[in-house]
mmCIF file of C-alpha atoms in Angstrom:
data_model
loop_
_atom_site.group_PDB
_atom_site.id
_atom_site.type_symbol
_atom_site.label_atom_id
_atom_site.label_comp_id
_atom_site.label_asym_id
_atom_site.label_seq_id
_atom_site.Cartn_x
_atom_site.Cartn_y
_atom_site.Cartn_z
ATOM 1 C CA UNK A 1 0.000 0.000 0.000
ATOM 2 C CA UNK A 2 1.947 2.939 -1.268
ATOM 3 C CA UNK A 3 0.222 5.838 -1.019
ATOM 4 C CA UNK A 4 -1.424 8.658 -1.718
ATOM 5 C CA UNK A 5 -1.576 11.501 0.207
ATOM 6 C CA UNK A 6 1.254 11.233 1.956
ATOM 7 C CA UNK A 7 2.852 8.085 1.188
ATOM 8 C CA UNK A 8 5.966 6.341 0.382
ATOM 9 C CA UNK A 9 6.030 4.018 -2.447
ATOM 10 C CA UNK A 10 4.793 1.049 -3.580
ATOM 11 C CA UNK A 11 0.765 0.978 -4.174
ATOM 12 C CA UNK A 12 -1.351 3.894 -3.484
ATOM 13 C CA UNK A 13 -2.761 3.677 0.217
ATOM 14 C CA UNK A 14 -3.544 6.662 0.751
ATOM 15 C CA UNK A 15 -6.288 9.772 -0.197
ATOM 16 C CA UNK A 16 -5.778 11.152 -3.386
ATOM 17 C CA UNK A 17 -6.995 7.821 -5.203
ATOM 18 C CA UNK A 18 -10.022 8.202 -6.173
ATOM 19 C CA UNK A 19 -13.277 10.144 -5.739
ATOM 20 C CA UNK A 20 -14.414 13.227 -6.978
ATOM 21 C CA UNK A 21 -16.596 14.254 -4.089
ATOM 22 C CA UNK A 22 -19.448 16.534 -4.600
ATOM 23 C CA UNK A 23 -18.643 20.114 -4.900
ATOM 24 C CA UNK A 24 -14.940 19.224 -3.511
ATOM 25 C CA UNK A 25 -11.933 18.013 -6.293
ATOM 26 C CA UNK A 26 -8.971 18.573 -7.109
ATOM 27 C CA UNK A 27 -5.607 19.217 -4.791
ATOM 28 C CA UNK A 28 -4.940 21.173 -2.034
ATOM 29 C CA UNK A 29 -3.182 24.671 -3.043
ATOM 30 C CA UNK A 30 0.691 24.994 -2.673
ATOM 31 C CA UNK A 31 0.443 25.483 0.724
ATOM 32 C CA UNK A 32 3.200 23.036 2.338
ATOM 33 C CA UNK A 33 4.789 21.934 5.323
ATOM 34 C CA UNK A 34 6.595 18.692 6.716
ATOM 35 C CA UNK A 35 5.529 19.279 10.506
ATOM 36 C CA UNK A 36 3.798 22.489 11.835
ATOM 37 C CA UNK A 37 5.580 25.087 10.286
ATOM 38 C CA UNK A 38 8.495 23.621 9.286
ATOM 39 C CA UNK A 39 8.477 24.004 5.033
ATOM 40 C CA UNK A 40 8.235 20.673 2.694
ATOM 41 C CA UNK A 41 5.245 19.175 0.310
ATOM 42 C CA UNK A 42 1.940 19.608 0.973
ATOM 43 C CA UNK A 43 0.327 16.191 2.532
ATOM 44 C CA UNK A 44 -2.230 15.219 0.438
ATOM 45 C CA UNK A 45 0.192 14.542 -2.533
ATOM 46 C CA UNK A 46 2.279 12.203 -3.676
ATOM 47 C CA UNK A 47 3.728 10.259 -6.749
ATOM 48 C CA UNK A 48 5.766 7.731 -4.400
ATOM 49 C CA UNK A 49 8.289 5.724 -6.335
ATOM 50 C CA UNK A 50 5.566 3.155 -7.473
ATOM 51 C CA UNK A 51 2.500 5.228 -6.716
ATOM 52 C CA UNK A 52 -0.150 6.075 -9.824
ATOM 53 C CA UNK A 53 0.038 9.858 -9.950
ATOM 54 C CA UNK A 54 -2.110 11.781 -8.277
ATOM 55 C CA UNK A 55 -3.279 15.608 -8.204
ATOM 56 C CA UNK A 56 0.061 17.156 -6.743
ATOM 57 C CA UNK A 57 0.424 19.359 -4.011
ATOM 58 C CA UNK A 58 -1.498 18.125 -0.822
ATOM 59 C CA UNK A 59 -0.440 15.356 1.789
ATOM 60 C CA UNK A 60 -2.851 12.917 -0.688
ATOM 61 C CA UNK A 61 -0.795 13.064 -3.365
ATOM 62 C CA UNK A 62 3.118 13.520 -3.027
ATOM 63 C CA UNK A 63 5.318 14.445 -5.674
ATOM 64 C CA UNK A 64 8.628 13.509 -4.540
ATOM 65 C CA UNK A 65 10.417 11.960 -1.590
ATOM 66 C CA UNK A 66 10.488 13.827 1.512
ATOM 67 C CA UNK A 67 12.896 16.016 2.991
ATOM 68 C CA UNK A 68 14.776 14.388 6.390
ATOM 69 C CA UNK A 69 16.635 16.245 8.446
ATOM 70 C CA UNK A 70 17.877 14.993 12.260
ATOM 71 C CA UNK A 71 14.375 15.642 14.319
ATOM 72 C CA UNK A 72 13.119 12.982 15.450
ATOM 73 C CA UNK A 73 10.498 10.853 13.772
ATOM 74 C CA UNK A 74 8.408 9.511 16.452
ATOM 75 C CA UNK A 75 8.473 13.232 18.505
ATOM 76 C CA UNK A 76 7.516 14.778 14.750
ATOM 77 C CA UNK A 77 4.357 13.328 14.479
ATOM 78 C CA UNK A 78 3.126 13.484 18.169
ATOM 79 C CA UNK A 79 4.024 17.181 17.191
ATOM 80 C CA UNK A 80 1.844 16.833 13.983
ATOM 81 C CA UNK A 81 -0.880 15.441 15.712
ATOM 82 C CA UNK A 82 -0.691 17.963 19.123
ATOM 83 C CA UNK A 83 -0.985 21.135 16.755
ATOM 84 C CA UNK A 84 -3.923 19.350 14.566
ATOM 85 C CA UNK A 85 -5.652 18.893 18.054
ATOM 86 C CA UNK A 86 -5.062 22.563 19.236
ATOM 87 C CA UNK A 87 -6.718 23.857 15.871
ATOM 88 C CA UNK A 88 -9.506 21.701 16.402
ATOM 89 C CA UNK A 89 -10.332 22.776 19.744
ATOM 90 C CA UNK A 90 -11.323 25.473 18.388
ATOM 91 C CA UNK A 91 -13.519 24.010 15.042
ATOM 92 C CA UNK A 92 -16.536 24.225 17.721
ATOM 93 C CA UNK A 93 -17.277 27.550 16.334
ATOM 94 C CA UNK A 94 -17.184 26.650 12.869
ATOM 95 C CA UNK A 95 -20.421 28.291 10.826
ATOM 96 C CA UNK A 96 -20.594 25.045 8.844
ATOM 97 C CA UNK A 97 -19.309 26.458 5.659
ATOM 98 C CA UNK A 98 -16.655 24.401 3.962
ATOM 99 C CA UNK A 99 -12.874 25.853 3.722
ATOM 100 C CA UNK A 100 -11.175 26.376 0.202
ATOM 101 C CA UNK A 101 -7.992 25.565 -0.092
ATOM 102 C CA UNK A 102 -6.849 25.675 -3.631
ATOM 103 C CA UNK A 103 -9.336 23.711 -5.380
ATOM 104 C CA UNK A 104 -10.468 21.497 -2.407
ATOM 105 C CA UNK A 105 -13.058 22.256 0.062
ATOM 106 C CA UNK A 106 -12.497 21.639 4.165
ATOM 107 C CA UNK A 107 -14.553 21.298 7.199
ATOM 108 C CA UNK A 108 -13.254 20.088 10.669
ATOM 109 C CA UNK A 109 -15.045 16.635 10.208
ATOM 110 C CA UNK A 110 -12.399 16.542 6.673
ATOM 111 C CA UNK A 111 -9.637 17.467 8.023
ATOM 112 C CA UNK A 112 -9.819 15.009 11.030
ATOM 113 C CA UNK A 113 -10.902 12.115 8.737
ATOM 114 C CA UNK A 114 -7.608 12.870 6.967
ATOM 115 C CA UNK A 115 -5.262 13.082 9.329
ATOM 116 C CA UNK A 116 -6.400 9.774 10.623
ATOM 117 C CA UNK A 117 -7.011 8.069 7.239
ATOM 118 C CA UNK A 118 -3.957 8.974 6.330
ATOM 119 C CA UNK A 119 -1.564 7.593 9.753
ATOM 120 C CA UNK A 120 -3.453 4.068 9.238
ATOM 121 C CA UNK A 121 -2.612 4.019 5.473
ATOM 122 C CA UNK A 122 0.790 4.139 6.206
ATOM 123 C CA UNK A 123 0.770 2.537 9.459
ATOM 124 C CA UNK A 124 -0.520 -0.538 7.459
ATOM 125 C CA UNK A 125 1.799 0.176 4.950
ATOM 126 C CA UNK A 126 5.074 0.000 7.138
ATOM 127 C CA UNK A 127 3.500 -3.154 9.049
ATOM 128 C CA UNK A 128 3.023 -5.213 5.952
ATOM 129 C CA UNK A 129 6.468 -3.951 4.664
ATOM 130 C CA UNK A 130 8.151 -5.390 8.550
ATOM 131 C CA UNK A 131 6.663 -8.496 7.834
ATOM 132 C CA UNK A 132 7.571 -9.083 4.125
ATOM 133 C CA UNK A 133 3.733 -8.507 2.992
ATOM 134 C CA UNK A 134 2.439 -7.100 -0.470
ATOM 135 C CA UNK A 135 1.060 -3.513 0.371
ATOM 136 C CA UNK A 136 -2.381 -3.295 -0.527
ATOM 137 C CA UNK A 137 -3.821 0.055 -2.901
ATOM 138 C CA UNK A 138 -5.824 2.110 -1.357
ATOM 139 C CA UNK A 139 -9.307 2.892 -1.827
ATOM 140 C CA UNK A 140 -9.514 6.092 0.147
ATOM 141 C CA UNK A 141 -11.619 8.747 -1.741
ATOM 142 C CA UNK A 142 -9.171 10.853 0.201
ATOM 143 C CA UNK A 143 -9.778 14.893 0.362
ATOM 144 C CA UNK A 144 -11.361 15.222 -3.663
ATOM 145 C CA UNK A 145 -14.508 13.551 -1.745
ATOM 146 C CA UNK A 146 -16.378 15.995 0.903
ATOM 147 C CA UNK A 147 -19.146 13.615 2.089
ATOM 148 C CA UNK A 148 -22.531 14.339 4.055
ATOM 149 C CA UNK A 149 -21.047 12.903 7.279
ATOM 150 C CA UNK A 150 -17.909 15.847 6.784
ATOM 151 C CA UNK A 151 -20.695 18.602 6.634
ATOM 152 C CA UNK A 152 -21.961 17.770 9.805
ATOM 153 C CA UNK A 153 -21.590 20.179 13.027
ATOM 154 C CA UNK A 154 -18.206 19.810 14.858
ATOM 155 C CA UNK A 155 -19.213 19.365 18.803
ATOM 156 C CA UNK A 156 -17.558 18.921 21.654
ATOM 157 C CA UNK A 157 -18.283 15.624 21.596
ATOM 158 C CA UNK A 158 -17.007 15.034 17.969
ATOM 159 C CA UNK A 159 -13.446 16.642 19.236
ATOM 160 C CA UNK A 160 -13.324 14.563 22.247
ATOM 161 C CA UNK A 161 -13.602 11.819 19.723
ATOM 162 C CA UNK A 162 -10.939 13.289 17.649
ATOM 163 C CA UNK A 163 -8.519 13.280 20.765
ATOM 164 C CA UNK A 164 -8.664 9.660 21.500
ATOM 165 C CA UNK A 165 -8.581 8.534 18.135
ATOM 166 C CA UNK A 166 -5.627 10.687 17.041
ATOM 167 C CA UNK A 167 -3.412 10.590 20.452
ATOM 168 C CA UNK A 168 -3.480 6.851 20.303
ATOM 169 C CA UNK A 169 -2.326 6.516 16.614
ATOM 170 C CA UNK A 170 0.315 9.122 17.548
ATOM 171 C CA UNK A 171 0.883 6.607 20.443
ATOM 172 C CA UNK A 172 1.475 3.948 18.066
ATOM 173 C CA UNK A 173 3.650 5.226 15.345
ATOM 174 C CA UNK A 174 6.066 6.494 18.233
ATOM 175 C CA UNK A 175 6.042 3.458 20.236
ATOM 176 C CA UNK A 176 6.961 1.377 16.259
ATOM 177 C CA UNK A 177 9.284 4.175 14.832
ATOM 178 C CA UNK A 178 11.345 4.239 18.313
ATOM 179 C CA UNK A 179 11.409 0.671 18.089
ATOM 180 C CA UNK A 180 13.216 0.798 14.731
ATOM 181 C CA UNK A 181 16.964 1.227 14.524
ATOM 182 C CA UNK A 182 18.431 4.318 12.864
ATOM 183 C CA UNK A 183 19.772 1.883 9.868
ATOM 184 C CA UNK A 184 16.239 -0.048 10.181
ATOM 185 C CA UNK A 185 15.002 3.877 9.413
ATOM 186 C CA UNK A 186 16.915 4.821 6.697
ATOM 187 C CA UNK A 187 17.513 1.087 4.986
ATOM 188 C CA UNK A 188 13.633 0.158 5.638
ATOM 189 C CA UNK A 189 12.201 -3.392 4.421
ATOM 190 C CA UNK A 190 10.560 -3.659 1.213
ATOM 191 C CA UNK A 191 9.544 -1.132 -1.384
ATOM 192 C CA UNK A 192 9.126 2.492 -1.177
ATOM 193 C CA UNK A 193 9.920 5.341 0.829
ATOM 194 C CA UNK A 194 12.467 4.542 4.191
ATOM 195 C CA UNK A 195 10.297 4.520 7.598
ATOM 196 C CA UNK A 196 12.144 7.926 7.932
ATOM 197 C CA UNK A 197 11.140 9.532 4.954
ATOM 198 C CA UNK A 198 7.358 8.206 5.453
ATOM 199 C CA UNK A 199 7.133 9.683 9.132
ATOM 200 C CA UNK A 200 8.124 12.903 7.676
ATOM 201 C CA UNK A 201 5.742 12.738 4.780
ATOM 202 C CA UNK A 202 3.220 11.963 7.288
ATOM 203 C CA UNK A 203 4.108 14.963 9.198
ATOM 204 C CA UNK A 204 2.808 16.907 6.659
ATOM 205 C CA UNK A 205 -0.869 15.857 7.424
ATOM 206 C CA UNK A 206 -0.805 19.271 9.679
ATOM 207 C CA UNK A 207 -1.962 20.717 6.233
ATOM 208 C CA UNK A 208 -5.635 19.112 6.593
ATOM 209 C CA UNK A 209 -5.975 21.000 10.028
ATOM 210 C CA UNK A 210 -4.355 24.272 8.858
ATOM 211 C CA UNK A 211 -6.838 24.378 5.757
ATOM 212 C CA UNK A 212 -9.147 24.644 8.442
ATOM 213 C CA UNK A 213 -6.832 26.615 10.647
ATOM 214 C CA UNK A 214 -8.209 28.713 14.017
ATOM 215 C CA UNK A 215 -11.446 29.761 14.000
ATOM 216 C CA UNK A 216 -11.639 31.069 17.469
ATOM 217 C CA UNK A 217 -12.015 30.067 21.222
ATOM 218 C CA UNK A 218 -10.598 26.966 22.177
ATOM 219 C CA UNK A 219 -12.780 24.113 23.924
#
């Protein structure tokens, strides 16, 4: 399962494959960043070495490898997903008119759906790639799709839901990425991006929530 949005390489596992949602298509503008403000491709795109090409320029559809540099990978994405969760403490307020961003549409419900869609496409992705498993394509209909279920109300409820779901995937990835050694990083199994390179692509998921961005009073 390569990917998609943000995704290393070998099938596509992750959003931008397929689905033209109503009144929503198309790729996220240039806006890009490989952790919360730090600069890099936009998540929703990627052409992974292997990966059918998608729309470029958002975490679904990646055009190139990722940048590295020496943060680390497991403490990047607990980042990622501790700023995504301090913009959507304050989605509460939203007026329940979708965000453009380039020529994509987001809403809170989106952007959360993404973020998390797109940490168990790779996660799945970098456990079938451990265990000497074909990755599987993805069928996500990724961030050109804005369905009914997006367009609902974001509650308090919906964001406590967001917190568990998202701090426990962070949870995850840490607890497998600081199990990895540095060469087991940077010389991963199988094919596609290294681990490294698809914990930083996955760092740019932050662009789902910043679409979004602050829209007021935290909860």
């Amino acid at each position: 399962m390569t990917n998609t949005e943000p995704a290393s390489g070998t099938s596509r596992n992750a959003s931008g494959t397929s689905g033209n949602a109503p009144g929503a298509s198309g790729n996220a503008p240039g806006t890009s960043h490989n952790a919360p403000g730090a600069p890099g491709n936009a998540p929703d795109v990627h052409n992974a070495p292997g990966a059918s090409g998608a729309t470029p320029n958002t975490p679904d559809i990646p055009d190139a490898a990722p940048a590295t540099d020496g943060r680390d990978p497991a403490q990047l994405l607990t980042a990622m997903v501790d700023h995504v969760l301090a913009l959507a403490a304050t989605w509460t307020a939203w007026d329940g008119r979708p965000v453009p961003a380039g020529d994509r549409l987001y809403t809170p419900h989106k952007a959360i759906r993404r973020v998390a869609d797109h940490m168990v496409d790779h996660l799945a992705e970098m456990e079938a790639r451990l265990v000497g498993e074909e990755t599987q394509p993805d069928h996500w209909h990724a961030s050109a799709t804005t369905t009914e279920a997006d367009l609902a109300p974001f509650t308090a409820a919906d964001l406590d839901e967001a917190r568990s779901r998202l701090t426990r995937l962070a949870r995850i990835w840490a607890n497998r990425l600081d199990a990895l050694t540095p060469d087991e990083l940077d010389r991963s199994a199988g094919t596609g991006w290294t681990f490294r390179q698809l914990a930083f692509h996955l760092a740019e998921s932050a662009y789902y929530a910043d679409s979004v961005g602050d829209l007021g009073p935290r909860v």
